[in-house]
Coordinates of C-alpha atoms in Angstrom, one line a residue:
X11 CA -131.7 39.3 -161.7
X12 CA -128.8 40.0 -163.9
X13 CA -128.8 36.3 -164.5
X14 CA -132.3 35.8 -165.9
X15 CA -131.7 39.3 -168.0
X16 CA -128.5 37.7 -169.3
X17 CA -130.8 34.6 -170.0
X18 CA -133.4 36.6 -171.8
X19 CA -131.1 38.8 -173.7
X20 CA -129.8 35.1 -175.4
X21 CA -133.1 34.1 -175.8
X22 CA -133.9 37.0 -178.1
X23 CA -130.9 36.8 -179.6
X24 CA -131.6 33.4 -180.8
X25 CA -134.9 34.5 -181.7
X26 CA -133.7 37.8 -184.1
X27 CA -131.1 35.1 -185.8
X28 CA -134.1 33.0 -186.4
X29 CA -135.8 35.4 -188.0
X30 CA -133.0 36.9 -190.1
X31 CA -132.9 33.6 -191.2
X32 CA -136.6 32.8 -192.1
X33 CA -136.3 36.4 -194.2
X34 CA -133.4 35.2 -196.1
X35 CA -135.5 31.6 -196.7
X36 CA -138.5 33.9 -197.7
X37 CA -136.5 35.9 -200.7
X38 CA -135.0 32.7 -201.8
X39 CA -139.0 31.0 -201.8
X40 CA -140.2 34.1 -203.6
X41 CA -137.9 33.8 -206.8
X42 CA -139.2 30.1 -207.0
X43 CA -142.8 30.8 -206.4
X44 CA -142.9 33.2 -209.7
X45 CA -142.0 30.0 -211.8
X46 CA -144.4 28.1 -209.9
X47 CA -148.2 27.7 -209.8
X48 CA -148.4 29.9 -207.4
X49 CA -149.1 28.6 -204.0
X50 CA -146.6 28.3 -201.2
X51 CA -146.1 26.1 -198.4
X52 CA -146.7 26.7 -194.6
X53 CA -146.3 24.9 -191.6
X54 CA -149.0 25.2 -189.1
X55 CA -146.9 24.3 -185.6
X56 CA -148.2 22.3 -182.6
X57 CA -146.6 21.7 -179.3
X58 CA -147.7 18.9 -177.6
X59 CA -150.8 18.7 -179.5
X60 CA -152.1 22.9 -179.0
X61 CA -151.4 24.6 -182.1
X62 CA -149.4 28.1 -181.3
X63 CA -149.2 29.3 -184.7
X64 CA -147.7 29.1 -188.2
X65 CA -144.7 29.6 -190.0
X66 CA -143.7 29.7 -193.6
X67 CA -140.4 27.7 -192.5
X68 CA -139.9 24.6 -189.7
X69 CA -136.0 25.7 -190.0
X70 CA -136.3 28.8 -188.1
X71 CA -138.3 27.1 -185.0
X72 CA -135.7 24.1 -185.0
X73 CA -132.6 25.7 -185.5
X74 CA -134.3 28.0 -182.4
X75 CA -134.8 25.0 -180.3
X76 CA -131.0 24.0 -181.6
X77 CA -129.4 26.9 -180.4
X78 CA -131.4 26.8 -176.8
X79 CA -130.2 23.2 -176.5
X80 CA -126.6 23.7 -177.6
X81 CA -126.5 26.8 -175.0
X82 CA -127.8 24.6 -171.9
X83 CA -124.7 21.8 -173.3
X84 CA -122.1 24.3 -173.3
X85 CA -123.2 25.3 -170.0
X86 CA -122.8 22.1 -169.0
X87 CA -121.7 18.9 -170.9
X88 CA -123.0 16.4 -168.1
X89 CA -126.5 15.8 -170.0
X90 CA -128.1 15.0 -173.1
X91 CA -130.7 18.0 -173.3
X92 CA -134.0 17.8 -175.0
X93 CA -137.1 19.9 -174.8
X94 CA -139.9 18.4 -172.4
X95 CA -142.7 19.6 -175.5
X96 CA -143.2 18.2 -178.2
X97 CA -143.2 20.2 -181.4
X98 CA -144.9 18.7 -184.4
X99 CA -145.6 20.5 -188.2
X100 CA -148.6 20.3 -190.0
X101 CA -147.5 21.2 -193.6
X102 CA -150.3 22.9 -196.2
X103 CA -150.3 24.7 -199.6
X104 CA -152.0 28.1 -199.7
X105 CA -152.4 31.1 -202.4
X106 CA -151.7 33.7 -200.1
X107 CA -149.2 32.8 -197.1
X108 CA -150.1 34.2 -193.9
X109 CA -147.1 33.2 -191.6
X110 CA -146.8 34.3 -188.1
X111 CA -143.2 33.5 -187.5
X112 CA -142.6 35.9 -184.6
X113 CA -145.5 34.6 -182.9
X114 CA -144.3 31.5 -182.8
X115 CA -140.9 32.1 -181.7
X116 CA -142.3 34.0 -179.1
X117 CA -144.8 31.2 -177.6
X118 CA -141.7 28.5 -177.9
X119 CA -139.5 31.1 -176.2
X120 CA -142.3 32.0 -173.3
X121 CA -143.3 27.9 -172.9
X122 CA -140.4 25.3 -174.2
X123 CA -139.0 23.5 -171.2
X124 CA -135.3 22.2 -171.7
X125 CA -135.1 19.0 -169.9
X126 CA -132.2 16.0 -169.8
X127 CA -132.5 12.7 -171.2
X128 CA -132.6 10.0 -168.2
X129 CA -133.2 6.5 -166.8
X130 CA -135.1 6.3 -164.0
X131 CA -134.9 2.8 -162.0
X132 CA -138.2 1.2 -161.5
X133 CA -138.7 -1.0 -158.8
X134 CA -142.3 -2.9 -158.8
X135 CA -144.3 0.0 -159.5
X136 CA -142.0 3.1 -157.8
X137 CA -139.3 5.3 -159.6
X138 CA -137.1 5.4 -156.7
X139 CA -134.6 7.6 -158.4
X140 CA -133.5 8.7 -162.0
X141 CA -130.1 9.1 -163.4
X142 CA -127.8 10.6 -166.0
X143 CA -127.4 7.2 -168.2
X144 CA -128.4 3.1 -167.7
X145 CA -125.1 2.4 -166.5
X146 CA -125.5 5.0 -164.0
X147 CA -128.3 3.5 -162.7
X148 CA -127.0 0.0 -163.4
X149 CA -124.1 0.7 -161.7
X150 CA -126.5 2.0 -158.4
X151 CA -127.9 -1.3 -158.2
X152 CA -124.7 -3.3 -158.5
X153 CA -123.3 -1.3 -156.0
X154 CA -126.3 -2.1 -153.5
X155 CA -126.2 -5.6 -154.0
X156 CA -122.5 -5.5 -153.0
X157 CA -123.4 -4.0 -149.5
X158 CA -124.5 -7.5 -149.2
X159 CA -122.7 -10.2 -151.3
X160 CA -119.0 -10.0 -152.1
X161 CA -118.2 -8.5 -155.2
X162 CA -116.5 -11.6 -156.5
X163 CA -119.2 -14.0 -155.4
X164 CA -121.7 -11.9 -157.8
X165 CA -119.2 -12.2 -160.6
X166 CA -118.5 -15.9 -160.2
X167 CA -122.6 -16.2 -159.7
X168 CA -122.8 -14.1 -163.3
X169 CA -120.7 -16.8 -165.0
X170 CA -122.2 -19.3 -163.7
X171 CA -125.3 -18.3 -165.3
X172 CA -123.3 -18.5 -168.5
X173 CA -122.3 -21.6 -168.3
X174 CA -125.3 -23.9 -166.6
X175 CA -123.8 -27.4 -167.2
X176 CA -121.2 -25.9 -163.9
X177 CA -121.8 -28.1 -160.7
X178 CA -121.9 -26.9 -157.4
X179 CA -118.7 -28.0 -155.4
X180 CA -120.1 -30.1 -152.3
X181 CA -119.4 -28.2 -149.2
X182 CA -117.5 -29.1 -146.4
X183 CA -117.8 -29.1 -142.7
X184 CA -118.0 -25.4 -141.6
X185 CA -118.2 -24.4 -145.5
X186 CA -121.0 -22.7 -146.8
X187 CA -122.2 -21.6 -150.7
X188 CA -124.7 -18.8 -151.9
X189 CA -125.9 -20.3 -154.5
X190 CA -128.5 -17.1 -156.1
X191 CA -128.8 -13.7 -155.3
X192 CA -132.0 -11.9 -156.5
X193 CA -134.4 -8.7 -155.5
X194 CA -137.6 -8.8 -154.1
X195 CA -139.2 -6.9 -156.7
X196 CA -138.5 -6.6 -160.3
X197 CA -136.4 -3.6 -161.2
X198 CA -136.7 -2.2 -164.8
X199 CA -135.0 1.2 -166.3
X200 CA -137.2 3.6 -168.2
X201 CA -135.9 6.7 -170.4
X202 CA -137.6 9.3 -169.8
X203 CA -137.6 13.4 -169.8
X204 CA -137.3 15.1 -166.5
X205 CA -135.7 18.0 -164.7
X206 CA -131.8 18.1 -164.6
X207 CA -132.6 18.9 -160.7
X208 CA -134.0 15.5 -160.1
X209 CA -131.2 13.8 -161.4
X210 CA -129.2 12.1 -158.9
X211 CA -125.3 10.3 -158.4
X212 CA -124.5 7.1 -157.7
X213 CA -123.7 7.4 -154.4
X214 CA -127.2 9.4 -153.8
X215 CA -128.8 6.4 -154.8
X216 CA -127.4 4.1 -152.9
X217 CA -128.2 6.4 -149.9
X218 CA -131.9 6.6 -150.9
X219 CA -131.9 2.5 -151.4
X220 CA -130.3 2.0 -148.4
X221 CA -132.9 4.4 -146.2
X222 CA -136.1 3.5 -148.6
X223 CA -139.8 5.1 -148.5
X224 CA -142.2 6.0 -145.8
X225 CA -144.9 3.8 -145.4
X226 CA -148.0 2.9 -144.0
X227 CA -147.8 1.0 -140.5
X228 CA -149.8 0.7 -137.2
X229 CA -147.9 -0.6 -133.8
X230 CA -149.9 -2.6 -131.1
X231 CA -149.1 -1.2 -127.9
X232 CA -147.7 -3.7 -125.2
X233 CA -146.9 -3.6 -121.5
X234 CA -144.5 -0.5 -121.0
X235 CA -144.8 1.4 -124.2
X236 CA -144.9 4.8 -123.7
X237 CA -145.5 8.3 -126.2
X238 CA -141.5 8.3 -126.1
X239 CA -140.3 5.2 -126.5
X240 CA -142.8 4.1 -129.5
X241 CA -141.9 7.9 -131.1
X242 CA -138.4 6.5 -131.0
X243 CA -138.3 2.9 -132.4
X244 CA -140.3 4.9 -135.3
X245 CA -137.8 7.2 -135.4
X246 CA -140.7 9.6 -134.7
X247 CA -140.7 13.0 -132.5
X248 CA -143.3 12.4 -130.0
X249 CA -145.4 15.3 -131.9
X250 CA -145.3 13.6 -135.0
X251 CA -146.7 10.6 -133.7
X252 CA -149.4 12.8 -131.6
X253 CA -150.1 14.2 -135.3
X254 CA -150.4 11.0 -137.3
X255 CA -153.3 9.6 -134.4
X256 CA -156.3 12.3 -133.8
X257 CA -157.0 11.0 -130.5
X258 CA -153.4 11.0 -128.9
X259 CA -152.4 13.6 -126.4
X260 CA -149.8 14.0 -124.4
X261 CA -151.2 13.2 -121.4
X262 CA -152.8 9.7 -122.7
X263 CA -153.2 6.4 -121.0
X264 CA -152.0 4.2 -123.4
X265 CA -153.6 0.8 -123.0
X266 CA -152.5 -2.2 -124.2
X267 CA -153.2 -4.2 -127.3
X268 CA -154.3 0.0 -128.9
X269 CA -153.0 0.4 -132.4
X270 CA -151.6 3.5 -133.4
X271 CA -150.9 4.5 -136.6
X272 CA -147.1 4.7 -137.2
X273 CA -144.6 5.9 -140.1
X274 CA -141.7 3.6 -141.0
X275 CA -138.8 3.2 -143.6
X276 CA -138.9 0.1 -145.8
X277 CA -136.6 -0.4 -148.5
X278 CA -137.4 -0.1 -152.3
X279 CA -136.2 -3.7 -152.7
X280 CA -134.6 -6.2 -151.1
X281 CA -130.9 -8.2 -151.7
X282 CA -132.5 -12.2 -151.3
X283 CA -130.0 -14.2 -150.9
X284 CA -130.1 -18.2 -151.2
X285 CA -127.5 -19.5 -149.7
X286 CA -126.4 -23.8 -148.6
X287 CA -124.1 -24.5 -145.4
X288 CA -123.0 -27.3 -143.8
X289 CA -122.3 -27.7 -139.9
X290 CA -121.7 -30.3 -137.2
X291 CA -124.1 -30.0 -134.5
X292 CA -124.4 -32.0 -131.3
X293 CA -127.2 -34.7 -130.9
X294 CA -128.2 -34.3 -127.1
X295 CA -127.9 -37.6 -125.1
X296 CA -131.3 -39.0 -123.7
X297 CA -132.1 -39.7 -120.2
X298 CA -133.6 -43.3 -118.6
X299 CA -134.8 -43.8 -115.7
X300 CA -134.5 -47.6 -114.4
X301 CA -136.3 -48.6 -110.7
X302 CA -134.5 -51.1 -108.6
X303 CA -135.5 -52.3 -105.3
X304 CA -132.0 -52.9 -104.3
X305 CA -132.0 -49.3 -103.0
X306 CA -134.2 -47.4 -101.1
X307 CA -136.5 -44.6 -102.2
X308 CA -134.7 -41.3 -102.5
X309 CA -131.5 -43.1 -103.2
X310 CA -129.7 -42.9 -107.2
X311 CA -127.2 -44.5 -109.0
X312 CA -125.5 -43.7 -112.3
X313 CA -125.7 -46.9 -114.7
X314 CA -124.0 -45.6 -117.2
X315 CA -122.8 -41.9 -118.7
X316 CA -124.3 -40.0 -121.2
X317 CA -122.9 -38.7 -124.4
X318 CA -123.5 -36.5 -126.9
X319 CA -123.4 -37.4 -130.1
X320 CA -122.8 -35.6 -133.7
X321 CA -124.3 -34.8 -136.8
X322 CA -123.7 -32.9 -140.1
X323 CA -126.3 -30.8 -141.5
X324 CA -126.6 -29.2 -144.4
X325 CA -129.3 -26.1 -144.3
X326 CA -130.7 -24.1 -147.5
X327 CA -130.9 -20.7 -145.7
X328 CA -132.7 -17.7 -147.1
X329 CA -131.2 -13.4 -146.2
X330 CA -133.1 -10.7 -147.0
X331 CA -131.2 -7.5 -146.6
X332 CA -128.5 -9.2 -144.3
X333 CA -131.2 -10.9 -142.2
X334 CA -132.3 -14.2 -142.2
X335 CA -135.8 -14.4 -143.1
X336 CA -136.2 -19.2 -143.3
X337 CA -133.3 -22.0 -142.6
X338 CA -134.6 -25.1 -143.5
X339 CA -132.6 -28.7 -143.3
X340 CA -132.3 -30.4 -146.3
X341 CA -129.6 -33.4 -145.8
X342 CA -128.9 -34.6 -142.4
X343 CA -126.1 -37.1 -141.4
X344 CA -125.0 -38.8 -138.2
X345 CA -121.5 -39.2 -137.5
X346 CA -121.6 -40.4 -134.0
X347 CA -124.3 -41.9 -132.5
X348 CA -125.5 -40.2 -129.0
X349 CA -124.8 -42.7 -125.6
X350 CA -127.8 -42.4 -123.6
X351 CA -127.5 -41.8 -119.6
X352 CA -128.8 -44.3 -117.5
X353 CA -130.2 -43.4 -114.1
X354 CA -130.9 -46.1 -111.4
X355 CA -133.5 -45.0 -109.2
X356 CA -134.2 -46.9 -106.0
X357 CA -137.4 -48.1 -104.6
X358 CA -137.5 -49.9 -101.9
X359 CA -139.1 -48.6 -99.0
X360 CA -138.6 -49.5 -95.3
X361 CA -140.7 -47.9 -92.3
X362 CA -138.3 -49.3 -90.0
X363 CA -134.9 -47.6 -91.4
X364 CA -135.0 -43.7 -89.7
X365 CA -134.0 -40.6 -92.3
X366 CA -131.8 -39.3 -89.5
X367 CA -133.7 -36.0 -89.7
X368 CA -136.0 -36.1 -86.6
X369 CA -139.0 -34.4 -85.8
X370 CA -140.1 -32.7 -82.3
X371 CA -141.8 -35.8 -80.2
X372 CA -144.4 -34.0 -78.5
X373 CA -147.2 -31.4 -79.8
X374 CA -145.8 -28.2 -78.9
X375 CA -144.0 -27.6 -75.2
X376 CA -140.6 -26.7 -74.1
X377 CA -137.7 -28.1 -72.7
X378 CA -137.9 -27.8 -68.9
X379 CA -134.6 -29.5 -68.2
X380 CA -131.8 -30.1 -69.9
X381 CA -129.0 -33.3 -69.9
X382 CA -126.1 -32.7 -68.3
X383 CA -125.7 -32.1 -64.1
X384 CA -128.5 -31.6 -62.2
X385 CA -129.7 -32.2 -58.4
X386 CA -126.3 -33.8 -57.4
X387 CA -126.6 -36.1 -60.3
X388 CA -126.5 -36.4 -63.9
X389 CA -129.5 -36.3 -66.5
X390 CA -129.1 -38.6 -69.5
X391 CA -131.7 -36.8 -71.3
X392 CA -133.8 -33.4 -71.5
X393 CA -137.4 -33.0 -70.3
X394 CA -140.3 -31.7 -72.4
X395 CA -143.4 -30.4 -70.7
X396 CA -146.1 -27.9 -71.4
X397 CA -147.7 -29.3 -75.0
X398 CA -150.5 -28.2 -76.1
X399 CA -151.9 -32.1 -76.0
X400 CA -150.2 -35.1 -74.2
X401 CA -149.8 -37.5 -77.3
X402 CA -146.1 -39.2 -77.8
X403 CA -144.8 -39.6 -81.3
X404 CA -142.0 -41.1 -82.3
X405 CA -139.3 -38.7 -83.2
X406 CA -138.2 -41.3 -86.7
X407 CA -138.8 -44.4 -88.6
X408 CA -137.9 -47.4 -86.5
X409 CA -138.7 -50.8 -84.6
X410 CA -139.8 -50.8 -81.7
X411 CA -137.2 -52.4 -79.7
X412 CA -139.0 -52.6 -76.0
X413 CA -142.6 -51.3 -74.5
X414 CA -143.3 -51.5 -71.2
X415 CA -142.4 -50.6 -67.5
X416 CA -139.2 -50.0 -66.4
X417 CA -138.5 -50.7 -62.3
X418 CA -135.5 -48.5 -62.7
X419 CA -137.3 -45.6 -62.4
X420 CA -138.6 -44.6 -66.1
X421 CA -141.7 -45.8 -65.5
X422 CA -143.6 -46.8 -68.8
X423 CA -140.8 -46.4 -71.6
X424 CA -140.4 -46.8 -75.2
X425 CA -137.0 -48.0 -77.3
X426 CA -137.4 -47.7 -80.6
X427 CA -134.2 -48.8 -83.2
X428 CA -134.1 -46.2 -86.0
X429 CA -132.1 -48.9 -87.6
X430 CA -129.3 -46.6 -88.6
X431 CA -127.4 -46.4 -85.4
X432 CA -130.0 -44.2 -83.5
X433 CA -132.1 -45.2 -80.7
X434 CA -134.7 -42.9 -79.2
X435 CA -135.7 -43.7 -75.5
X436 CA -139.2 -42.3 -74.3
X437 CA -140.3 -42.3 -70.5
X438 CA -143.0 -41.8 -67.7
X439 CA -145.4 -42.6 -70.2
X440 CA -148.8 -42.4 -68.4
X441 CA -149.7 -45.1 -71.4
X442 CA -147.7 -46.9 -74.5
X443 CA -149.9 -47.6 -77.4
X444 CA -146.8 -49.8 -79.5
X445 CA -145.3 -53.4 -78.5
X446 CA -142.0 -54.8 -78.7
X447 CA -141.1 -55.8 -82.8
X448 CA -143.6 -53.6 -84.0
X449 CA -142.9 -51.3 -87.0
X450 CA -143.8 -47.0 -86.9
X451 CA -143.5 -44.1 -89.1
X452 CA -142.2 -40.6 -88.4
X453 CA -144.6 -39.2 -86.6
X454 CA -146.6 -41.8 -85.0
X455 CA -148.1 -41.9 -81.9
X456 CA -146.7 -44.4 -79.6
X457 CA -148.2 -43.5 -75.7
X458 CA -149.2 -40.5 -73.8
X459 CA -147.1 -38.0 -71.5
X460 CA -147.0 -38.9 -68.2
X461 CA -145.5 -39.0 -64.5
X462 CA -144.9 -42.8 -64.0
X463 CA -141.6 -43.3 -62.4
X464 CA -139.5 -41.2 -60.5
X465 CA -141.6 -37.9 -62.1
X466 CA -142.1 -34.5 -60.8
X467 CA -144.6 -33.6 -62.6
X468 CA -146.1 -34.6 -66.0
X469 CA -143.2 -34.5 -68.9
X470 CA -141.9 -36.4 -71.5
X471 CA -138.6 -38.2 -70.6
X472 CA -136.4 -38.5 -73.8
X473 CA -132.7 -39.7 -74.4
X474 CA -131.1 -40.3 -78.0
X475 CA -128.3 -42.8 -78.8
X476 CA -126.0 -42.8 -82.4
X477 CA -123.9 -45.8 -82.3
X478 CA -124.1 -46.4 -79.0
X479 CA -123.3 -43.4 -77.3
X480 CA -125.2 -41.1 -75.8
X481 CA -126.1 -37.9 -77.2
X482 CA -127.9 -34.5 -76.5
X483 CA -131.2 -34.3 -77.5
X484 CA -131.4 -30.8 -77.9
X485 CA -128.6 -31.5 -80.8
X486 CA -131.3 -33.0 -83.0
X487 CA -134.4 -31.4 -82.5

């Protein structure tokens, strides 16, 4: 309070000295009009177009607005003050001058605005802030672009615009050039009037060009968004984003591919930067695949190794803000040629040559006896009984190396050669369905369970062979 009475107490002050003074103008006009014709001059005064009275002087309004000005400079030398009105005189001759000069002082002393001179930086079509000077503001965007491109690189880039007939130095391996650095948007400074409280520092704007302006955006929402976690990567409260869509709640089933309507910084402009590198990269080495019946199916061979070859390439890459936005090739060189890796793949397929991973000879049953000591003498193989049918199959690939009956007490028995140094024998067939030479598959029926022989019952009879030696059964199965 004792401020804005200090304030008025000047203003008034001002006022009475600019009145002292248009009485002093008024004595000095008066000697001159009695040599004159007669008439004497006013000045019918307009601010910003609305006329708010006349005066018989425009000294005593502008050496009023003077002394407001040069109070606000002493106050504080930062600024280049000027009223935000304009004040514009009409002059005209009259017989009898009716001046209003305390009106007048009084309206400019109720209504005049002292503002500062500024720049404001335009960007596109948006003020984003306005400052003391154009270097000030200058300076702002310099600054900004540095956050982003060395200092020295946008000097040597500034000469280099002097002097055009400059060549790029070719780039080596692992090298790389920015060539431009420009804005997204044109920037331009305008000079304008405003409040001293909207003016704003150097480092202020680079804060508010750093963080940028709300703007419009809407969010799709995908598998596992929820209120919260959208709200965050909007750097939203979850209320605020409830309040920006009328039919949110809390309690909402959010369903996916819904669009919500969203708040998010973007900046005022963008630091584009154009920038050339050159790198070796590796050319991956291709595969072939060559057959050869000179092995069998299943089996490979390595015909010759693979290698990786090289390349230099030299990419024009585009960053907007630090991030890049295209990388496109634009010379490509190989160095070293890629070996390509030859597989050899075999073929050939025999029936008669065993995998050595053998299947269960019978369908179903169980082993009812197994090899080893038994009645006083020894059993070469194990017994299978209790399938759920009676067909024999042979257990691998092979040739069948003997069919037939067997006075040694087999009864009908089966060889078969897996051709890999297995043998499979199969006995007390009640019937063989394969002869001697012949050629069967894995899983091939080759008789029927029986008792023939010295049987106790109906069973399979089987004994297995690797190399010539006699194995378990049980081992394989």
């Amino acid at each position: 309070m004792m401020r804005s009475n200090v304030k008025s107490s000047k203003l008034s002050i001002f006022k009475k000295t600019a009145l002292i003074t248009v009485l002093g103008i008024a004595l000095t006009s008066n000697i001159a009009y009695a040599a004159d014709d007669g008439l004497s001059t006013v000045y019918h005064v307009y601010m910003d177009g609305e006329h708010i009275g006349t005066t018989d002087s425009k000294d005593v309004i502008t050496s009023y607005i003077d002394e407001l000005i040069t109070a606000r400079e002493e106050a504080n030398d930062t600024y280049a003050y000027v009223t935000k009105q304009e004040i514009s005189y009409v002059p005209e001759r009259v017989f009898n001058p009716d001046a209003s000069n305390e009106e007048v002082l009084t309206k400019i002393e109720e209504d005049i605005a002292i503002q500062v001179n500024a720049y404001g930086l335009q960007i596109g079509d948006k003020i984003a802030g306005y400052f003391k000077n154009k270097e000030e503001a200058e300076k702002t965007l310099q600054q900004y672009k540095e956050k982003y491109v060395d200092k020295e690189i946008l000097e040597n880039l500034e000469n280099a615009d002097k002097d055009s007939d400059d060549e790029p130095m070719p780039l080596s391996v692992g090298d790389s050039a920015i060539l431009e650095v420009e804005l997204s948007e044109e920037v331009t400074y305008q000079e304008e009037k405003v409040n001293e409280d909207v003016v704003i520092t150097v480092d202020q704007g680079i804060e508010l060009l750093e963080k940028g302006t709300l703007q419009d955006k809407v969010h799709t929402v995908e598998e596992g968004d929820v209120l919260g976690s959208i709200a965050g990567q909007y750097d939203l409260t979850t209320e605020k984003l409830i309040a920006l869509n009328e039919t949110l709640s809390e309690d909402a089933v959010l369903q996916i591919g819904q669009e919500l309507n969203v708040t998010e910084y973007a900046p005022f402009v963008n630091v584009v930067v154009t920038k050339e590198e050159l790198v070796e990269e590796e050319i991956a080495y291709e595969k072939e695949v060559e057959q050869s019946d000179d092995l069998y199916k299943g089996e490979k061979e390595v015909k010759q190794e693979g290698q990786d070859g090289k390349k230099e390439v030299q990419y024009a890459i585009e960053i907007s803000n630090g991030s890049v936005v295209s990388k496109e090739v634009i010379n490509e060189e190989v160095t070293k040629e890629p070996t390509k890796e030859i597989i050899v793949e075999g073929t050939k397929v025999e029936s008669s040559r065993g995998s050595g991973n053998f299947i269960w000879p019978t369908v179903g049953g169980y082993i009812s006896s197994y090899m080893g000591e038994r009645w006083g003498s020894y059993h070469k193989g194990i017994d299978i009984a209790g399938p759920s049918n009676r067909a024999i199959i042979a257990a691998d690939n092979g040739t069948v190396e003997s069919a037939g009956w067997d006075s040694g007490g087999y009864g009908n028995k089966v060889i078969i050669n897996h051709n890999n140094g297995y043998k499979t024998v199969y006995a007390h067939l009640a019937s063989i369905s394969v002869s001697s030479g012949e050629t069967v598959t894995q899983g091939e029926q080759i008789g029927v369970m029986g008792t023939t022989g010295n049987s106790t019952g109906i069973h399979l009879h089987i004994e297995v062979y690797k190399d010539g030696n006699r194995i378990d059964p049980a081992s394989i199965f």
